[in-house]
Amino acid sequence: MQHLRDSIKARLTSRRGVALPTVIFSTVITTTIAVVALSTSFDEQRSSQAVRGSLQAFYAAETGLNAVQVTWNDTTTTLDSIADALQSGGKLDLGWNTLSDGSSYRAEVMRLNNAGSQDVFLVSVVGRDATGFGGERALSLLVNRTPGELTFGGCCTSAAMIRGEVTVNTNTGISGTDTDPPSWSGGVCDQYDQKNQPGLTNDAPGLSDFNIRGNGFVSSGDSITSDESYRPIPAVVQHNNMDDTTFDRYGTKSWQDVKDVATTVIGNGPGKQVVLEWGGDPATDNSKFGPRYHDLSDGHGHGIGDPILGSCDYGHPLNFGAPSGPCHDHFPVILVQGEVEIKDQGYDDYPDDESQWDVWYMQGIVIMDTLSDGQGSEFELESPGTFAGLMIGKGCIQLQDGSQTHGAIFVDGSIQQQTCENPPLELNQGDNVNYPNTDLYYSECVVQEVLKATGMGEASMKGGGGARKFPSRSFAEILR
């Protein structure tokens, strides 16, 4: 009996067979912990990648939103005109664009109202990260295109602001009545309210420096004078405080700042004349001015100017823009250094044979520079044609032979004595009695479009032009 009890006790106290279950149990516990840790690590990695991807997608969408606004206000692109052509509810898909970090965005523009002066658009941009872990993010922004008023220092408060003598000869006129260029197409001027101005602002101390002859005239929206002994306001405004500083500052821009914007320099300096002849539309002779087009099938040549197949050659120094077609949005800033004449050779050779004339066209800003001898420059329009833009600077201007100018003139003629044989501003008829009058018209549309296109203007209290954000926050949404 004692033997049986000893045997049972020995078996109960024996440790044989316990090690294996213990090892297995420990292994299971350890493996479970490792799997959980590894799974948690993977989850954290995926979560981190998703956060980084989400931010990358968001920034891609934000980049796209900014890119659309920049492109919209860039005059070398067509986004502005394409968006304008949309009907209410119409959409413009700008497609996907890939950024340098591999992320991408897709932009869409939708018009929210009918075309008019208060154009409103919704710009929606979807961003994607480079890896695909972050999903997609979308940003939206309301913009409008209500044109604001741009200013340019003391310029453009009348059809012409001249320091020095002014002569308006027979069959010529200066009009402050807001008049759009008849050659401009597409209703671009419909967005601007009419803004009549004085015809002339002048510092002439006496009537001997302000001459109206024959049936010449200076007028504004509601008054006119054709008699040099009578100067009604606001047709002609006397400015008693003109001095050098009047023409040395253009808002926050200095005289040098203005000249530095020039895209083309023409003229050969003191005592030398440069004659630029009309080269047609498009101009194919590299010695003549006119709109220049590239044929997209031949990037090194000039095409036929087809609005679909051709593109504007913005870099050509004698490309002075066009009222329509690919170069309608090209507004060069031309720095004149010396005496420069603009004319059509056909008129020059055959002034009495209208069949030989080609009517020229140019647009932009003409800046008359001071020369090495201290004198100003001279700019002359010498045959039938249209200039749409601004003439500013120091020197003198001659408008004659049926030329038509739309925009504004702002010139200091006090330093032009030896450069010009004529007054700082003179309008002449020409040689042919049947010839169209020589006229200068103020045009608010031209002033605003040129300042906007060249970046020379500064926003007034009414705000600037172009596609502008509404004063509200954009919103973002998670697409997936």
Short mmCIF file of C-alpha atoms in Angstrom, two decimals:
data_model
loop_
_atom_site.label_atom_id
_atom_site.label_comp_id
_atom_site.label_asym_id
_atom_site.label_seq_id
_atom_site.Cartn_x
_atom_site.Cartn_y
_atom_site.Cartn_z
CA MET A 1 0.00 0.00 0.00
CA GLN A 2 2.85 2.26 0.91
CA HIS A 3 4.47 1.38 -2.40
CA LEU A 4 1.35 2.52 -4.28
CA ARG A 5 1.26 5.84 -2.46
CA ASP A 6 4.95 6.47 -3.22
CA SER A 7 4.39 5.72 -6.90
CA ILE A 8 1.48 8.13 -7.18
CA LYS A 9 3.40 10.86 -5.38
CA ALA A 10 6.38 10.38 -7.64
CA ARG A 11 4.25 10.75 -10.73
CA LEU A 12 2.54 13.87 -9.39
CA THR A 13 5.81 15.57 -8.56
CA SER A 14 7.56 14.58 -11.81
CA ARG A 15 8.21 17.53 -14.41
CA ARG A 16 8.58 15.31 -17.43
CA GLY A 17 6.40 16.56 -20.44
CA VAL A 18 5.88 20.22 -19.19
CA ALA A 19 8.66 21.92 -21.23
CA LEU A 20 7.10 21.41 -24.66
CA PRO A 21 3.68 22.96 -23.88
CA THR A 22 5.45 25.86 -22.19
CA VAL A 23 7.62 26.50 -25.25
CA ILE A 24 4.66 26.24 -27.58
CA PHE A 25 2.63 28.62 -25.44
CA SER A 26 5.50 31.12 -25.27
CA THR A 27 6.05 30.89 -29.01
CA VAL A 28 2.38 31.58 -29.65
CA ILE A 29 2.44 34.59 -27.34
CA THR A 30 5.65 35.95 -28.90
CA THR A 31 4.38 35.41 -32.46
CA THR A 32 1.12 37.13 -31.64
CA ILE A 33 2.95 40.11 -30.22
CA ALA A 34 5.24 40.27 -33.28
CA VAL A 35 2.33 40.02 -35.71
CA VAL A 36 0.43 42.74 -33.86
CA ALA A 37 3.52 44.95 -33.78
CA LEU A 38 4.22 44.36 -37.47
CA SER A 39 0.60 45.01 -38.40
CA THR A 40 0.60 48.19 -36.34
CA SER A 41 3.81 49.30 -38.06
CA PHE A 42 2.32 48.65 -41.50
CA ASP A 43 -0.83 50.54 -40.51
CA GLU A 44 1.23 53.46 -39.27
CA GLN A 45 3.28 53.43 -42.48
CA ARG A 46 0.17 53.38 -44.64
CA SER A 47 -1.38 56.11 -42.51
CA SER A 48 1.76 58.22 -42.83
CA GLN A 49 1.84 57.68 -46.60
CA ALA A 50 -1.83 58.59 -46.83
CA VAL A 51 -1.26 61.80 -44.86
CA ARG A 52 1.72 62.75 -47.02
CA GLY A 53 -0.17 61.83 -50.17
CA SER A 54 -3.21 63.78 -49.03
CA LEU A 55 -1.09 66.89 -48.46
CA GLN A 56 0.62 66.41 -51.82
CA ALA A 57 -2.75 66.10 -53.55
CA PHE A 58 -3.99 69.22 -51.76
CA TYR A 59 -0.93 71.23 -52.77
CA ALA A 60 -1.22 69.94 -56.34
CA ALA A 61 -4.81 71.22 -56.44
CA GLU A 62 -3.71 74.56 -54.97
CA THR A 63 -0.93 74.83 -57.54
CA GLY A 64 -3.45 74.18 -60.30
CA LEU A 65 -5.79 76.83 -58.92
CA ASN A 66 -3.02 79.42 -58.93
CA ALA A 67 -1.85 78.32 -62.39
CA VAL A 68 -5.33 78.87 -63.83
CA GLN A 69 -5.44 82.42 -62.46
CA VAL A 70 -1.97 83.23 -63.80
CA THR A 71 -2.80 81.77 -67.22
CA TRP A 72 -6.12 83.63 -67.28
CA ASN A 73 -4.38 86.98 -66.82
CA ASP A 74 -1.51 86.21 -69.21
CA THR A 75 -2.16 88.05 -72.48
CA THR A 76 -0.07 85.53 -74.46
CA THR A 77 -2.62 82.77 -73.79
CA THR A 78 -6.15 82.22 -75.10
CA LEU A 79 -7.84 81.14 -71.85
CA ASP A 80 -9.43 84.56 -71.38
CA SER A 81 -11.12 84.61 -74.78
CA ILE A 82 -12.15 80.93 -74.57
CA ALA A 83 -13.74 81.42 -71.14
CA ASP A 84 -15.54 84.52 -72.42
CA ALA A 85 -17.14 82.43 -75.15
CA LEU A 86 -18.77 80.03 -72.67
CA GLN A 87 -22.51 80.19 -72.16
CA SER A 88 -24.08 80.07 -68.69
CA GLY A 89 -23.41 76.59 -67.27
CA GLY A 90 -20.82 75.88 -69.93
CA LYS A 91 -17.60 74.16 -68.87
CA LEU A 92 -14.02 74.27 -70.09
CA ASP A 93 -11.92 71.20 -69.17
CA LEU A 94 -8.23 72.13 -69.10
CA GLY A 95 -7.09 68.52 -68.68
CA TRP A 96 -4.47 66.91 -66.46
CA ASN A 97 -1.08 68.50 -65.79
CA THR A 98 1.82 66.71 -64.06
CA LEU A 99 4.11 68.62 -61.70
CA SER A 100 7.82 68.06 -61.16
CA ASP A 101 7.26 65.98 -57.99
CA GLY A 102 4.99 63.57 -59.84
CA SER A 103 1.73 64.90 -58.45
CA SER A 104 -0.88 66.16 -60.89
CA TYR A 105 -3.99 68.31 -61.18
CA ARG A 106 -6.96 68.71 -63.47
CA ALA A 107 -8.69 72.10 -63.81
CA GLU A 108 -12.15 73.00 -65.02
CA VAL A 109 -13.74 76.43 -65.57
CA MET A 110 -17.51 76.85 -65.54
CA ARG A 111 -19.42 80.05 -66.31
CA LEU A 112 -22.14 80.71 -63.75
CA ASN A 113 -24.01 83.48 -65.54
CA ASN A 114 -24.73 84.86 -68.97
CA ALA A 115 -22.06 86.95 -70.65
CA GLY A 116 -22.08 90.55 -69.52
CA SER A 117 -20.25 93.10 -67.44
CA GLN A 118 -20.40 90.97 -64.27
CA ASP A 119 -18.88 87.73 -65.57
CA VAL A 120 -18.70 85.07 -62.82
CA PHE A 121 -16.86 81.75 -63.12
CA LEU A 122 -16.23 78.75 -60.87
CA VAL A 123 -12.73 77.32 -61.12
CA SER A 124 -12.55 73.70 -59.84
CA VAL A 125 -9.26 71.84 -59.56
CA VAL A 126 -8.69 68.19 -58.56
CA GLY A 127 -5.23 67.24 -57.24
CA ARG A 128 -3.64 63.78 -57.10
CA ASP A 129 -0.50 62.73 -55.26
CA ALA A 130 2.35 60.94 -57.00
CA THR A 131 1.85 57.52 -55.36
CA GLY A 132 -1.91 57.18 -55.28
CA PHE A 133 -2.01 56.59 -51.50
CA GLY A 134 -3.40 60.03 -50.73
CA GLY A 135 -6.46 59.90 -52.94
CA GLU A 136 -7.70 63.09 -54.54
CA ARG A 137 -8.41 66.55 -53.18
CA ALA A 138 -10.44 69.30 -54.84
CA LEU A 139 -10.33 73.06 -54.50
CA SER A 140 -12.85 75.49 -55.92
CA LEU A 141 -12.79 79.25 -56.26
CA LEU A 142 -15.20 81.88 -57.54
CA VAL A 143 -13.68 84.53 -59.81
CA ASN A 144 -15.17 87.43 -61.73
CA ARG A 145 -13.98 89.54 -64.60
CA THR A 146 -15.62 92.87 -63.88
CA PRO A 147 -13.08 95.32 -65.27
CA GLY A 148 -11.61 97.65 -62.68
CA GLU A 149 -10.13 101.00 -63.52
CA LEU A 150 -6.36 101.16 -63.96
CA THR A 151 -4.41 104.38 -63.53
CA PHE A 152 -1.08 105.51 -64.98
CA GLY A 153 0.17 108.45 -63.01
CA GLY A 154 -0.99 111.77 -64.45
CA CYS A 155 -1.71 110.25 -67.84
CA CYS A 156 -5.04 109.71 -69.50
CA THR A 157 -7.22 112.40 -67.91
CA SER A 158 -7.78 113.91 -71.37
CA ALA A 159 -7.26 112.92 -74.97
CA ALA A 160 -3.96 114.82 -74.88
CA MET A 161 -1.98 116.31 -72.01
CA ILE A 162 0.84 118.41 -73.45
CA ARG A 163 3.48 120.62 -71.90
CA GLY A 164 4.26 123.11 -74.63
CA GLU A 165 2.73 124.39 -77.85
CA VAL A 166 -0.23 122.70 -79.54
CA THR A 167 -1.38 123.34 -83.11
CA VAL A 168 -4.59 121.91 -84.56
CA ASN A 169 -4.79 122.65 -88.28
CA THR A 170 -7.71 122.54 -90.69
CA ASN A 171 -9.49 119.21 -91.22
CA THR A 172 -8.08 117.83 -87.97
CA GLY A 173 -9.49 117.43 -84.49
CA ILE A 174 -8.89 116.35 -80.91
CA SER A 175 -11.94 114.77 -79.26
CA GLY A 176 -12.36 113.85 -75.61
CA THR A 177 -15.59 112.01 -76.42
CA ASP A 178 -14.92 108.37 -75.55
CA THR A 179 -14.62 106.62 -78.93
CA ASP A 180 -13.76 102.96 -79.50
CA PRO A 181 -11.49 102.01 -82.41
CA PRO A 182 -13.81 100.86 -85.21
CA SER A 183 -11.32 98.14 -86.13
CA TRP A 184 -11.54 96.36 -82.77
CA SER A 185 -13.69 93.26 -82.95
CA GLY A 186 -15.32 90.86 -80.50
CA GLY A 187 -17.09 93.45 -78.40
CA VAL A 188 -14.07 93.87 -76.09
CA CYS A 189 -15.08 97.48 -75.40
CA ASP A 190 -18.63 96.61 -74.33
CA GLN A 191 -17.40 95.95 -70.79
CA TYR A 192 -16.31 99.56 -70.24
CA ASP A 193 -18.64 102.42 -69.41
CA GLN A 194 -18.23 105.51 -71.56
CA LYS A 195 -15.89 108.01 -69.99
CA ASN A 196 -15.80 111.37 -71.75
CA GLN A 197 -12.76 113.52 -71.01
CA PRO A 198 -11.46 116.98 -71.92
CA GLY A 199 -9.96 117.06 -75.39
CA LEU A 200 -6.77 118.81 -74.28
CA THR A 201 -4.95 119.65 -71.06
CA ASN A 202 -2.25 122.22 -71.71
CA ASP A 203 0.08 124.59 -69.87
CA ALA A 204 0.12 127.19 -72.65
CA PRO A 205 0.68 130.56 -70.94
CA GLY A 206 -0.86 132.45 -73.82
CA LEU A 207 -2.94 131.99 -76.92
CA SER A 208 0.17 132.11 -79.09
CA ASP A 209 1.04 128.60 -77.84
CA PHE A 210 -2.41 127.14 -78.52
CA ASN A 211 -3.48 127.35 -82.16
CA ILE A 212 -6.64 126.15 -83.87
CA ARG A 213 -6.75 126.97 -87.57
CA GLY A 214 -9.43 126.74 -90.22
CA ASN A 215 -12.09 124.22 -89.24
CA GLY A 216 -9.86 122.36 -86.80
CA PHE A 217 -11.39 121.70 -83.39
CA VAL A 218 -10.88 120.46 -79.85
CA SER A 219 -13.90 118.97 -78.13
CA SER A 220 -15.10 116.97 -75.17
CA GLY A 221 -18.35 115.15 -74.55
CA ASP A 222 -20.35 118.34 -74.20
CA SER A 223 -18.33 121.28 -75.48
CA ILE A 224 -16.32 122.22 -78.51
CA THR A 225 -14.07 125.02 -79.63
CA SER A 226 -12.93 125.94 -83.11
CA ASP A 227 -11.89 129.46 -82.16
CA GLU A 228 -8.51 129.99 -80.55
CA SER A 229 -9.80 133.03 -78.68
CA TYR A 230 -12.32 130.96 -76.72
CA ARG A 231 -11.47 127.93 -74.60
CA PRO A 232 -14.55 126.40 -73.00
CA ILE A 233 -14.20 123.94 -70.16
CA PRO A 234 -13.89 121.00 -70.33
CA ALA A 235 -12.93 120.95 -74.01
CA VAL A 236 -9.57 122.53 -73.13
CA VAL A 237 -8.23 122.61 -69.57
CA GLN A 238 -5.50 125.02 -68.47
CA HIS A 239 -2.93 123.28 -66.21
CA ASN A 240 -0.86 125.86 -64.35
CA ASN A 241 1.37 123.48 -62.41
CA MET A 242 3.04 121.37 -65.08
CA ASP A 243 6.76 120.85 -64.55
CA ASP A 244 9.37 118.13 -65.00
CA THR A 245 7.94 116.08 -62.15
CA THR A 246 4.59 115.81 -63.95
CA PHE A 247 6.21 113.52 -66.51
CA ASP A 248 8.82 111.86 -64.29
CA ARG A 249 6.43 109.76 -62.18
CA TYR A 250 3.77 107.32 -63.35
CA GLY A 251 2.05 106.32 -60.15
CA THR A 252 4.66 104.32 -58.21
CA LYS A 253 6.82 103.95 -61.34
CA SER A 254 9.72 106.24 -62.14
CA TRP A 255 10.57 107.43 -65.64
CA GLN A 256 13.31 104.79 -65.77
CA ASP A 257 10.88 102.08 -64.59
CA VAL A 258 8.59 102.94 -67.48
CA LYS A 259 11.40 102.77 -70.04
CA ASP A 260 12.64 99.47 -68.65
CA VAL A 261 9.34 97.82 -69.63
CA ALA A 262 10.00 98.46 -73.33
CA THR A 263 9.91 95.36 -75.53
CA THR A 264 11.22 97.10 -78.67
CA VAL A 265 13.66 99.98 -79.23
CA ILE A 266 13.57 101.92 -82.50
CA GLY A 267 15.44 105.04 -83.64
CA ASN A 268 19.08 105.94 -84.32
CA GLY A 269 19.59 108.75 -81.86
CA PRO A 270 19.96 112.52 -82.28
CA GLY A 271 19.59 113.96 -85.76
CA LYS A 272 18.79 110.64 -87.45
CA GLN A 273 15.47 109.63 -88.93
CA VAL A 274 14.03 106.13 -89.12
CA VAL A 275 11.09 105.46 -91.46
CA LEU A 276 9.01 102.37 -90.76
CA GLU A 277 6.73 101.24 -93.58
CA TRP A 278 3.63 99.10 -93.35
CA GLY A 279 4.31 95.48 -94.31
CA GLY A 280 0.78 94.12 -94.52
CA ASP A 281 -1.23 91.68 -92.45
CA PRO A 282 0.76 89.59 -91.82
CA ALA A 283 4.02 91.34 -92.62
CA THR A 284 6.48 89.07 -94.40
CA ASP A 285 9.23 91.61 -95.09
CA ASN A 286 11.47 91.74 -92.02
CA SER A 287 12.26 95.41 -92.65
CA LYS A 288 8.61 96.48 -92.35
CA PHE A 289 6.23 96.61 -89.41
CA GLY A 290 2.94 94.79 -89.03
CA PRO A 291 1.52 91.73 -87.27
CA ARG A 292 3.75 88.65 -87.50
CA TYR A 293 2.38 85.11 -87.48
CA HIS A 294 4.03 81.71 -87.19
CA ASP A 295 2.67 78.76 -89.15
CA LEU A 296 2.51 75.99 -86.56
CA SER A 297 3.65 73.47 -89.15
CA ASP A 298 6.84 75.47 -89.69
CA GLY A 299 8.11 77.12 -86.53
CA HIS A 300 10.83 79.00 -88.39
CA GLY A 301 8.71 80.73 -90.99
CA HIS A 302 5.80 83.09 -91.19
CA GLY A 303 2.47 81.53 -91.97
CA ILE A 304 -0.57 82.97 -93.66
CA GLY A 305 -2.00 84.27 -90.42
CA ASP A 306 -4.76 81.72 -90.11
CA PRO A 307 -6.33 82.15 -86.62
CA ILE A 308 -6.53 78.37 -86.25
CA LEU A 309 -3.30 77.19 -87.85
CA GLY A 310 -1.14 80.20 -87.04
CA SER A 311 0.14 81.77 -83.82
CA CYS A 312 1.39 85.26 -83.09
CA ASP A 313 5.13 85.87 -83.25
CA TYR A 314 5.29 87.90 -80.05
CA GLY A 315 9.07 88.20 -80.11
CA HIS A 316 9.44 89.95 -83.46
CA PRO A 317 10.67 93.54 -82.89
CA LEU A 318 8.46 94.96 -85.65
CA ASN A 319 5.31 93.11 -84.63
CA PHE A 320 3.05 96.00 -83.61
CA GLY A 321 -0.12 93.94 -83.05
CA ALA A 322 -3.38 93.60 -84.96
CA PRO A 323 -7.04 94.48 -84.31
CA SER A 324 -8.09 90.83 -84.77
CA GLY A 325 -6.55 87.41 -85.41
CA PRO A 326 -3.69 85.78 -83.51
CA CYS A 327 -1.93 89.07 -82.70
CA HIS A 328 -5.00 90.89 -81.38
CA ASP A 329 -3.69 90.53 -77.81
CA HIS A 330 -0.15 91.71 -78.60
CA PHE A 331 0.50 95.19 -77.22
CA PRO A 332 4.21 96.01 -77.58
CA VAL A 333 5.89 98.73 -75.55
CA ILE A 334 8.01 100.68 -78.05
CA LEU A 335 10.85 102.95 -76.93
CA VAL A 336 11.58 105.67 -79.51
CA GLN A 337 15.11 107.10 -79.48
CA GLY A 338 15.32 109.78 -82.15
CA GLU A 339 12.92 110.58 -85.00
CA VAL A 340 10.61 107.81 -86.18
CA GLU A 341 8.00 108.01 -88.95
CA ILE A 342 5.19 105.51 -89.47
CA LYS A 343 3.75 105.42 -92.98
CA ASP A 344 2.46 103.43 -95.91
CA GLN A 345 4.79 103.57 -98.90
CA GLY A 346 1.87 103.49 -101.32
CA TYR A 347 0.50 106.73 -99.94
CA ASP A 348 3.94 108.30 -99.89
CA ASP A 349 4.51 107.47 -103.58
CA TYR A 350 0.94 108.10 -104.80
CA PRO A 351 -0.73 110.66 -102.47
CA ASP A 352 -3.50 111.31 -105.01
CA ASP A 353 -4.23 107.69 -105.92
CA GLU A 354 -6.16 105.98 -103.14
CA SER A 355 -6.01 102.64 -104.95
CA GLN A 356 -2.30 102.51 -104.12
CA TRP A 357 -2.77 102.95 -100.37
CA ASP A 358 -2.63 100.28 -97.69
CA VAL A 359 -4.17 101.33 -94.38
CA TRP A 360 -1.69 100.47 -91.65
CA TYR A 361 -2.41 99.52 -88.02
CA MET A 362 -0.43 99.43 -84.77
CA GLN A 363 -1.25 99.20 -81.06
CA GLY A 364 0.52 99.37 -77.71
CA ILE A 365 2.52 102.05 -75.91
CA VAL A 366 4.99 104.40 -77.59
CA ILE A 367 7.55 105.94 -75.20
CA MET A 368 9.60 108.89 -76.44
CA ASP A 369 12.98 108.84 -74.74
CA THR A 370 15.36 111.66 -73.91
CA LEU A 371 18.48 111.53 -76.08
CA SER A 372 22.20 111.86 -75.38
CA ASP A 373 22.11 115.53 -76.40
CA GLY A 374 19.40 116.21 -73.82
CA GLN A 375 16.60 116.58 -76.36
CA GLY A 376 13.42 114.57 -76.66
CA SER A 377 12.37 112.18 -79.43
CA GLU A 378 9.87 112.64 -82.26
CA PHE A 379 7.11 110.28 -83.32
CA GLU A 380 5.12 110.86 -86.51
CA LEU A 381 2.10 109.17 -88.10
CA GLU A 382 2.44 110.08 -91.75
CA SER A 383 -0.31 108.31 -93.70
CA PRO A 384 -3.80 106.77 -93.34
CA GLY A 385 -3.95 104.20 -90.61
CA THR A 386 -4.92 103.58 -86.99
CA PHE A 387 -2.88 103.74 -83.83
CA ALA A 388 -4.61 102.31 -80.74
CA GLY A 389 -2.72 102.94 -77.53
CA LEU A 390 -0.75 105.48 -75.54
CA MET A 391 1.96 107.91 -76.62
CA ILE A 392 3.96 109.13 -73.66
CA GLY A 393 7.33 110.61 -72.80
CA LYS A 394 9.43 113.60 -73.77
CA GLY A 395 9.61 115.17 -77.21
CA CYS A 396 7.02 115.84 -79.87
CA ILE A 397 4.28 114.14 -81.89
CA GLN A 398 2.93 114.80 -85.37
CA LEU A 399 -0.39 113.31 -86.42
CA GLN A 400 -1.15 113.94 -90.07
CA ASP A 401 -2.20 112.67 -93.49
CA GLY A 402 -5.42 111.09 -92.27
CA SER A 403 -4.04 109.06 -89.38
CA GLN A 404 -6.52 108.05 -86.68
CA THR A 405 -5.38 107.76 -83.06
CA HIS A 406 -7.49 106.15 -80.30
CA GLY A 407 -6.29 106.26 -76.71
CA ALA A 408 -4.40 109.11 -75.08
CA ILE A 409 -1.24 111.24 -75.40
CA PHE A 410 0.87 112.37 -72.43
CA VAL A 411 3.97 114.30 -73.53
CA ASP A 412 6.44 116.79 -72.10
CA GLY A 413 7.39 119.00 -75.04
CA SER A 414 9.53 121.42 -73.07
CA ILE A 415 12.80 119.67 -74.02
CA GLN A 416 12.17 119.06 -77.71
CA GLN A 417 13.45 122.36 -79.10
CA GLN A 418 16.18 121.06 -81.42
CA THR A 419 14.63 117.66 -82.15
CA CYS A 420 11.37 118.83 -83.69
CA GLU A 421 10.79 121.51 -86.27
CA ASN A 422 7.15 121.61 -85.22
CA PRO A 423 5.25 122.08 -81.93
CA PRO A 424 5.19 119.30 -79.30
CA LEU A 425 1.77 118.30 -80.67
CA GLU A 426 0.65 119.16 -84.17
CA LEU A 427 -2.20 117.78 -86.27
CA ASN A 428 -2.06 118.23 -90.05
CA GLN A 429 -4.41 117.21 -92.84
CA GLY A 430 -2.17 116.12 -95.67
CA ASP A 431 -1.95 116.86 -99.38
CA ASN A 432 -5.15 115.39 -100.77
CA VAL A 433 -8.33 117.47 -100.41
CA ASN A 434 -10.47 114.32 -100.50
CA TYR A 435 -8.47 112.78 -97.75
CA PRO A 436 -10.01 111.61 -94.43
CA ASN A 437 -9.47 113.95 -91.51
CA THR A 438 -6.61 113.49 -89.07
CA ASP A 439 -8.13 112.82 -85.64
CA LEU A 440 -7.16 112.03 -82.07
CA TYR A 441 -9.87 110.38 -79.94
CA TYR A 442 -9.83 109.58 -76.25
CA SER A 443 -10.72 105.90 -75.70
CA GLU A 444 -11.25 104.48 -72.22
CA CYS A 445 -11.35 100.96 -73.69
CA VAL A 446 -7.95 101.39 -75.35
CA VAL A 447 -6.38 102.95 -72.26
CA GLN A 448 -7.59 100.17 -69.97
CA GLU A 449 -6.83 97.29 -72.34
CA VAL A 450 -3.32 98.56 -73.06
CA LEU A 451 -2.49 99.17 -69.39
CA LYS A 452 -3.84 95.74 -68.49
CA ALA A 453 -2.01 93.93 -71.27
CA THR A 454 1.36 95.61 -70.65
CA GLY A 455 1.16 95.55 -66.86
CA MET A 456 1.90 99.27 -66.78
CA GLY A 457 -1.29 100.32 -64.98
CA GLU A 458 -2.05 100.31 -61.29
CA ALA A 459 -5.40 99.49 -59.73
CA SER A 460 -7.43 102.47 -58.62
CA MET A 461 -9.77 102.39 -55.62
CA LYS A 462 -12.24 100.60 -57.86
CA GLY A 463 -9.93 97.62 -58.16
CA GLY A 464 -7.85 96.18 -60.98
CA GLY A 465 -8.88 94.24 -64.05
CA GLY A 466 -8.48 90.59 -64.99
CA ALA A 467 -9.79 87.43 -63.31
CA ARG A 468 -10.08 88.24 -59.62
CA LYS A 469 -11.06 86.21 -56.56
CA PHE A 470 -14.27 86.98 -54.77
CA PRO A 471 -13.68 88.07 -51.13
CA SER A 472 -14.50 84.61 -49.78
CA ARG A 473 -12.60 81.43 -48.97
CA SER A 474 -12.23 78.60 -51.41
CA PHE A 475 -13.42 75.18 -50.24
CA ALA A 476 -11.82 71.77 -50.34
CA GLU A 477 -13.35 68.33 -50.42
CA ILE A 478 -12.04 64.78 -50.11
CA LEU A 479 -12.99 62.85 -53.21
CA ARG A 480 -11.73 59.46 -52.02
#
